PDB file of C-alpha atoms in Angstrom:
ATOM      1  CA  UNK A   1      44.990 -10.371  29.506  1.00 37.00           C
ATOM      2  CA  UNK A   2      46.865  -9.806  33.087  1.00 36.00           C
ATOM      3  CA  UNK A   3      43.684  -7.865  34.083  1.00 41.00           C
ATOM      4  CA  UNK A   4      41.449 -10.751  33.329  1.00 43.00           C
ATOM      5  CA  UNK A   5      43.618 -12.996  35.140  1.00 39.00           C
ATOM      6  CA  UNK A   6      43.598 -11.148  37.997  1.00 39.00           C
ATOM      7  CA  UNK A   7      39.732 -10.861  38.130  1.00 42.00           C
ATOM      8  CA  UNK A   8      39.653 -14.496  37.882  1.00 41.00           C
ATOM      9  CA  UNK A   9      42.064 -15.128  40.260  1.00 39.00           C
ATOM     10  CA  UNK A  10      40.409 -12.592  43.067  1.00 42.00           C
ATOM     11  CA  UNK A  11      37.251 -14.494  42.450  1.00 44.00           C
ATOM     12  CA  UNK A  12      38.624 -17.930  43.364  1.00 42.00           C
ATOM     13  CA  UNK A  13      39.917 -16.325  46.576  1.00 41.00           C
ATOM     14  CA  UNK A  14      36.792 -14.582  47.097  1.00 41.00           C
ATOM     15  CA  UNK A  15      34.308 -17.262  46.791  1.00 42.00           C
ATOM     16  CA  UNK A  16      36.109 -20.913  47.126  1.00 41.00           C
ATOM     17  CA  UNK A  17      39.110 -19.700  49.591  1.00 38.00           C
ATOM     18  CA  UNK A  18      37.493 -16.866  51.791  1.00 41.00           C
ATOM     19  CA  UNK A  19      36.837 -19.754  54.591  1.00 41.00           C
ATOM     20  CA  UNK A  20      40.188 -21.152  54.192  1.00 39.00           C
ATOM     21  CA  UNK A  21      41.892 -17.741  54.411  1.00 37.00           C
ATOM     22  CA  UNK A  22      40.409 -17.038  57.612  1.00 39.00           C
ATOM     23  CA  UNK A  23      41.599 -20.119  59.335  1.00 38.00           C
ATOM     24  CA  UNK A  24      45.023 -20.652  57.363  1.00 34.00           C
ATOM     25  CA  UNK A  25      47.760 -17.859  56.866  1.00 33.00           C
ATOM     26  CA  UNK A  26      49.184 -19.312  53.527  1.00 35.00           C
ATOM     27  CA  UNK A  27      47.231 -20.285  50.253  1.00 34.00           C
ATOM     28  CA  UNK A  28      48.694 -21.654  47.158  1.00 36.00           C
ATOM     29  CA  UNK A  29      47.156 -20.131  44.270  1.00 36.00           C
ATOM     30  CA  UNK A  30      47.175 -21.400  40.904  1.00 39.00           C
ATOM     31  CA  UNK A  31      46.423 -18.776  37.806  1.00 40.00           C
ATOM     32  CA  UNK A  32      43.463 -19.545  35.722  1.00 43.00           C
ATOM     33  CA  UNK A  33      42.164 -17.616  32.380  1.00 43.00           C
ATOM     34  CA  UNK A  34      38.235 -17.222  31.303  1.00 44.00           C
ATOM     35  CA  UNK A  35      39.013 -19.793  28.470  1.00 48.00           C
ATOM     36  CA  UNK A  36      39.814 -22.373  31.309  1.00 54.00           C
ATOM     37  CA  UNK A  37      36.054 -22.413  32.052  1.00 61.00           C
ATOM     38  CA  UNK A  38      37.231 -23.032  35.878  1.00 69.00           C
ATOM     39  CA  UNK A  39      34.786 -20.196  36.964  1.00 80.00           C
ATOM     40  CA  UNK A  40      31.994 -20.920  34.612  1.00 86.00           C
ATOM     41  CA  UNK A  41      30.007 -23.275  37.418  1.00 86.00           C
ATOM     42  CA  UNK A  42      30.523 -20.350  39.987  1.00 87.00           C
ATOM     43  CA  UNK A  43      28.966 -17.888  37.452  1.00 88.00           C
ATOM     44  CA  UNK A  44      26.089 -19.629  36.451  1.00 88.00           C
ATOM     45  CA  UNK A  45      25.149 -20.598  40.174  1.00 89.00           C
ATOM     46  CA  UNK A  46      25.661 -16.769  41.084  1.00 89.00           C
ATOM     47  CA  UNK A  47      22.930 -15.761  37.636  1.00 88.00           C
ATOM     48  CA  UNK A  48      20.602 -18.520  39.190  1.00 88.00           C
ATOM     49  CA  UNK A  49      20.707 -17.138  42.538  1.00 88.00           C
ATOM     50  CA  UNK A  50      20.927 -13.465  42.281  1.00 89.00           C
ATOM     51  CA  UNK A  51      19.642 -12.717  39.049  1.00 86.00           C
ATOM     52  CA  UNK A  52      15.921 -12.041  40.281  1.00 87.00           C
ATOM     53  CA  UNK A  53      17.339  -9.751  43.030  1.00 91.00           C
ATOM     54  CA  UNK A  54      19.833  -7.729  40.386  1.00 89.00           C
ATOM     55  CA  UNK A  55      16.599  -7.328  38.292  1.00 88.00           C
ATOM     56  CA  UNK A  56      14.581  -6.181  41.109  1.00 90.00           C
ATOM     57  CA  UNK A  57      17.670  -3.677  42.149  1.00 91.00           C
ATOM     58  CA  UNK A  58      18.082  -2.320  38.764  1.00 87.00           C
ATOM     59  CA  UNK A  59      14.115  -1.391  38.669  1.00 87.00           C
ATOM     60  CA  UNK A  60      13.867  -0.084  41.651  1.00 89.00           C
ATOM     61  CA  UNK A  61      17.216   1.994  41.635  1.00 84.00           C
ATOM     62  CA  UNK A  62      16.900   3.435  38.537  1.00 75.00           C
ATOM     63  CA  UNK A  63      20.395   4.834  36.957  1.00 72.00           C
ATOM     64  CA  UNK A  64      23.335   2.928  39.147  1.00 79.00           C
ATOM     65  CA  UNK A  65      26.699   4.677  38.351  1.00 86.00           C
ATOM     66  CA  UNK A  66      29.139   1.862  39.698  1.00 92.00           C
ATOM     67  CA  UNK A  67      29.526  -2.092  40.070  1.00 93.00           C
ATOM     68  CA  UNK A  68      30.023  -1.201  43.934  1.00 93.00           C
ATOM     69  CA  UNK A  69      26.192   0.554  43.662  1.00 93.00           C
ATOM     70  CA  UNK A  70      24.513  -1.947  41.982  1.00 93.00           C
ATOM     71  CA  UNK A  71      26.303  -5.017  43.595  1.00 93.00           C
ATOM     72  CA  UNK A  72      26.704  -3.975  47.378  1.00 93.00           C
ATOM     73  CA  UNK A  73      22.603  -3.825  47.409  1.00 93.00           C
ATOM     74  CA  UNK A  74      23.068  -7.447  47.196  1.00 93.00           C
ATOM     75  CA  UNK A  75      21.532  -9.336  50.765  1.00 91.00           C
ATOM     76  CA  UNK A  76      24.384 -12.093  50.345  1.00 91.00           C
ATOM     77  CA  UNK A  77      27.627 -10.654  50.771  1.00 90.00           C
ATOM     78  CA  UNK A  78      29.749 -13.891  48.750  1.00 90.00           C
ATOM     79  CA  UNK A  79      26.869 -13.070  45.927  1.00 91.00           C
ATOM     80  CA  UNK A  80      28.000  -9.321  46.216  1.00 91.00           C
ATOM     81  CA  UNK A  81      31.530 -10.176  45.678  1.00 91.00           C
ATOM     82  CA  UNK A  82      30.927 -12.291  42.671  1.00 90.00           C
ATOM     83  CA  UNK A  83      28.321  -9.645  41.386  1.00 92.00           C
ATOM     84  CA  UNK A  84      31.702  -6.727  41.832  1.00 91.00           C
ATOM     85  CA  UNK A  85      33.810  -9.189  40.203  1.00 88.00           C
ATOM     86  CA  UNK A  86      31.654  -9.931  37.190  1.00 89.00           C
ATOM     87  CA  UNK A  87      30.800  -6.324  36.740  1.00 90.00           C
ATOM     88  CA  UNK A  88      33.908  -4.539  36.910  1.00 89.00           C
ATOM     89  CA  UNK A  89      35.170  -6.940  34.218  1.00 85.00           C
ATOM     90  CA  UNK A  90      32.487  -5.837  31.386  1.00 86.00           C
ATOM     91  CA  UNK A  91      31.855  -2.338  33.301  1.00 90.00           C
ATOM     92  CA  UNK A  92      28.491  -1.480  34.955  1.00 90.00           C
ATOM     93  CA  UNK A  93      26.606  -0.226  31.678  1.00 90.00           C
ATOM     94  CA  UNK A  94      27.106  -4.081  29.704  1.00 88.00           C
ATOM     95  CA  UNK A  95      26.530  -5.739  33.013  1.00 88.00           C
ATOM     96  CA  UNK A  96      23.074  -4.361  33.318  1.00 87.00           C
ATOM     97  CA  UNK A  97      22.477  -4.450  30.201  1.00 85.00           C
ATOM     98  CA  UNK A  98      23.275  -8.298  30.089  1.00 83.00           C
ATOM     99  CA  UNK A  99      21.375  -8.896  32.989  1.00 82.00           C
ATOM    100  CA  UNK A 100      18.343  -6.578  31.821  1.00 79.00           C
ATOM    101  CA  UNK A 101      17.971  -9.176  28.957  1.00 76.00           C
ATOM    102  CA  UNK A 102      14.182 -10.163  28.347  1.00 60.00           C
ATOM    103  CA  UNK A 103      15.260 -14.082  28.168  1.00 64.00           C
ATOM    104  CA  UNK A 104      17.618 -14.463  30.962  1.00 69.00           C
ATOM    105  CA  UNK A 105      20.155 -17.914  30.639  1.00 80.00           C
ATOM    106  CA  UNK A 106      22.450 -17.782  32.825  1.00 85.00           C
ATOM    107  CA  UNK A 107      24.942 -19.868  30.750  1.00 84.00           C
ATOM    108  CA  UNK A 108      24.475 -17.536  28.032  1.00 83.00           C
ATOM    109  CA  UNK A 109      25.424 -14.386  30.157  1.00 83.00           C
ATOM    110  CA  UNK A 110      28.310 -16.394  31.557  1.00 86.00           C
ATOM    111  CA  UNK A 111      29.179 -16.663  28.290  1.00 85.00           C
ATOM    112  CA  UNK A 112      28.819 -13.431  27.391  1.00 83.00           C
ATOM    113  CA  UNK A 113      31.194 -12.673  30.364  1.00 83.00           C
ATOM    114  CA  UNK A 114      33.843 -14.713  28.767  1.00 83.00           C
ATOM    115  CA  UNK A 115      33.803 -16.880  31.664  1.00 84.00           C
ATOM    116  CA  UNK A 116      32.102 -20.138  30.320  1.00 86.00           C
ATOM    117  CA  UNK A 117      33.553 -21.638  27.425  1.00 84.00           C
ATOM    118  CA  UNK A 118      32.051 -21.354  23.850  1.00 82.00           C
ATOM    119  CA  UNK A 119      32.611 -22.874  20.314  1.00 81.00           C
ATOM    120  CA  UNK A 120      31.341 -21.908  17.144  1.00 83.00           C
ATOM    121  CA  UNK A 121      31.726 -25.004  15.503  1.00 86.00           C
ATOM    122  CA  UNK A 122      29.424 -26.817  17.922  1.00 82.00           C
ATOM    123  CA  UNK A 123      28.018 -30.109  16.714  1.00 84.00           C
ATOM    124  CA  UNK A 124      25.480 -32.743  18.244  1.00 84.00           C
ATOM    125  CA  UNK A 125      23.175 -35.259  16.298  1.00 87.00           C
ATOM    126  CA  UNK A 126      19.722 -36.115  17.933  1.00 84.00           C
ATOM    127  CA  UNK A 127      19.335 -39.759  17.928  1.00 89.00           C
ATOM    128  CA  UNK A 128      16.046 -40.416  19.901  1.00 88.00           C
ATOM    129  CA  UNK A 129      13.593 -39.162  22.428  1.00 85.00           C
ATOM    130  CA  UNK A 130      10.980 -41.933  24.537  1.00 87.00           C
ATOM    131  CA  UNK A 131       8.215 -41.419  26.804  1.00 85.00           C
ATOM    132  CA  UNK A 132       8.765 -43.880  29.319  1.00 87.00           C
ATOM    133  CA  UNK A 133       5.562 -43.130  30.487  1.00 84.00           C
ATOM    134  CA  UNK A 134       2.952 -42.929  27.622  1.00 81.00           C
ATOM    135  CA  UNK A 135       0.173 -41.447  28.969  1.00 83.00           C
ATOM    136  CA  UNK A 136      -1.686 -40.619  32.380  1.00 84.00           C
ATOM    137  CA  UNK A 137      -4.145 -38.387  33.799  1.00 86.00           C
ATOM    138  CA  UNK A 138      -3.133 -34.633  34.820  1.00 82.00           C
ATOM    139  CA  UNK A 139      -0.163 -34.329  37.471  1.00 84.00           C
ATOM    140  CA  UNK A 140       1.293 -37.154  36.165  1.00 87.00           C
ATOM    141  CA  UNK A 141       5.356 -37.029  35.959  1.00 87.00           C
ATOM    142  CA  UNK A 142       6.632 -38.101  32.750  1.00 84.00           C
ATOM    143  CA  UNK A 143       9.850 -39.547  31.896  1.00 87.00           C
ATOM    144  CA  UNK A 144      11.466 -38.979  29.045  1.00 86.00           C
ATOM    145  CA  UNK A 145      14.722 -40.861  27.840  1.00 88.00           C
ATOM    146  CA  UNK A 146      17.118 -38.919  25.297  1.00 86.00           C
ATOM    147  CA  UNK A 147      19.926 -39.944  23.424  1.00 89.00           C
ATOM    148  CA  UNK A 148      22.304 -37.410  21.565  1.00 86.00           C
ATOM    149  CA  UNK A 149      25.937 -37.523  20.342  1.00 87.00           C
ATOM    150  CA  UNK A 150      28.166 -34.763  20.280  1.00 85.00           C
ATOM    151  CA  UNK A 151      29.963 -34.443  17.078  1.00 86.00           C
ATOM    152  CA  UNK A 152      31.993 -31.627  18.038  1.00 82.00           C
ATOM    153  CA  UNK A 153      33.032 -29.503  20.899  1.00 78.00           C
ATOM    154  CA  UNK A 154      29.940 -27.788  22.731  1.00 76.00           C
ATOM    155  CA  UNK A 155      30.112 -24.816  24.786  1.00 74.00           C
ATOM    156  CA  UNK A 156      28.331 -24.222  28.269  1.00 73.00           C
ATOM    157  CA  UNK A 157      24.634 -24.263  27.636  1.00 70.00           C
ATOM    158  CA  UNK A 158      21.269 -26.361  28.095  1.00 69.00           C
ATOM    159  CA  UNK A 159      19.318 -28.976  25.993  1.00 70.00           C
ATOM    160  CA  UNK A 160      15.756 -27.929  25.470  1.00 71.00           C
ATOM    161  CA  UNK A 161      13.172 -29.815  23.701  1.00 69.00           C
ATOM    162  CA  UNK A 162       9.314 -28.941  23.378  1.00 76.00           C
ATOM    163  CA  UNK A 163       6.644 -31.357  24.512  1.00 74.00           C
ATOM    164  CA  UNK A 164       3.525 -30.494  22.285  1.00 77.00           C
ATOM    165  CA  UNK A 165       0.142 -32.536  22.501  1.00 76.00           C
ATOM    166  CA  UNK A 166      -0.965 -34.872  19.525  1.00 76.00           C
ATOM    167  CA  UNK A 167      -3.253 -33.251  16.939  1.00 79.00           C
ATOM    168  CA  UNK A 168      -2.678 -29.465  18.563  1.00 74.00           C
ATOM    169  CA  UNK A 169      -5.184 -30.566  21.431  1.00 76.00           C
ATOM    170  CA  UNK A 170      -4.445 -28.485  24.504  1.00 74.00           C
ATOM    171  CA  UNK A 171      -2.678 -29.565  27.482  1.00 67.00           C
TER     172      UNK A 171
END
């Protein structure tokens, strides 16, 4: 647990306090743990912005022996630092397996890395979905109001629903 806490403390310093550290001689840091979800947004943001670049690096480089060998190839230094910390946390093989998943979802990645909170007892109730715009020609923006109730603590994630044309007609 000490290593995990140190990793996340280092992540906070690297990502959130790097500009401050250059301008100041002292910082007050508070220890956070993965369960706090404190770095969840940072992880999701990193995965959203760096995922495609990481996939290209993995595809072009083949076997990479270390997290630094992978992450140092990212164009953005802050992304490289976040990449190194997340990769070092789980190890190069697990990190590559996670990033190379066929269905990339940044929030799922960050849950797998134990950076975002999860819940095994999540529960929600779908109450309604109403299209404000009922019909329109191709290119029309349709606004849909969705109402749901959270019944039990949920983890980090997205809400997804499909829109199908009536009677199986094509779009």
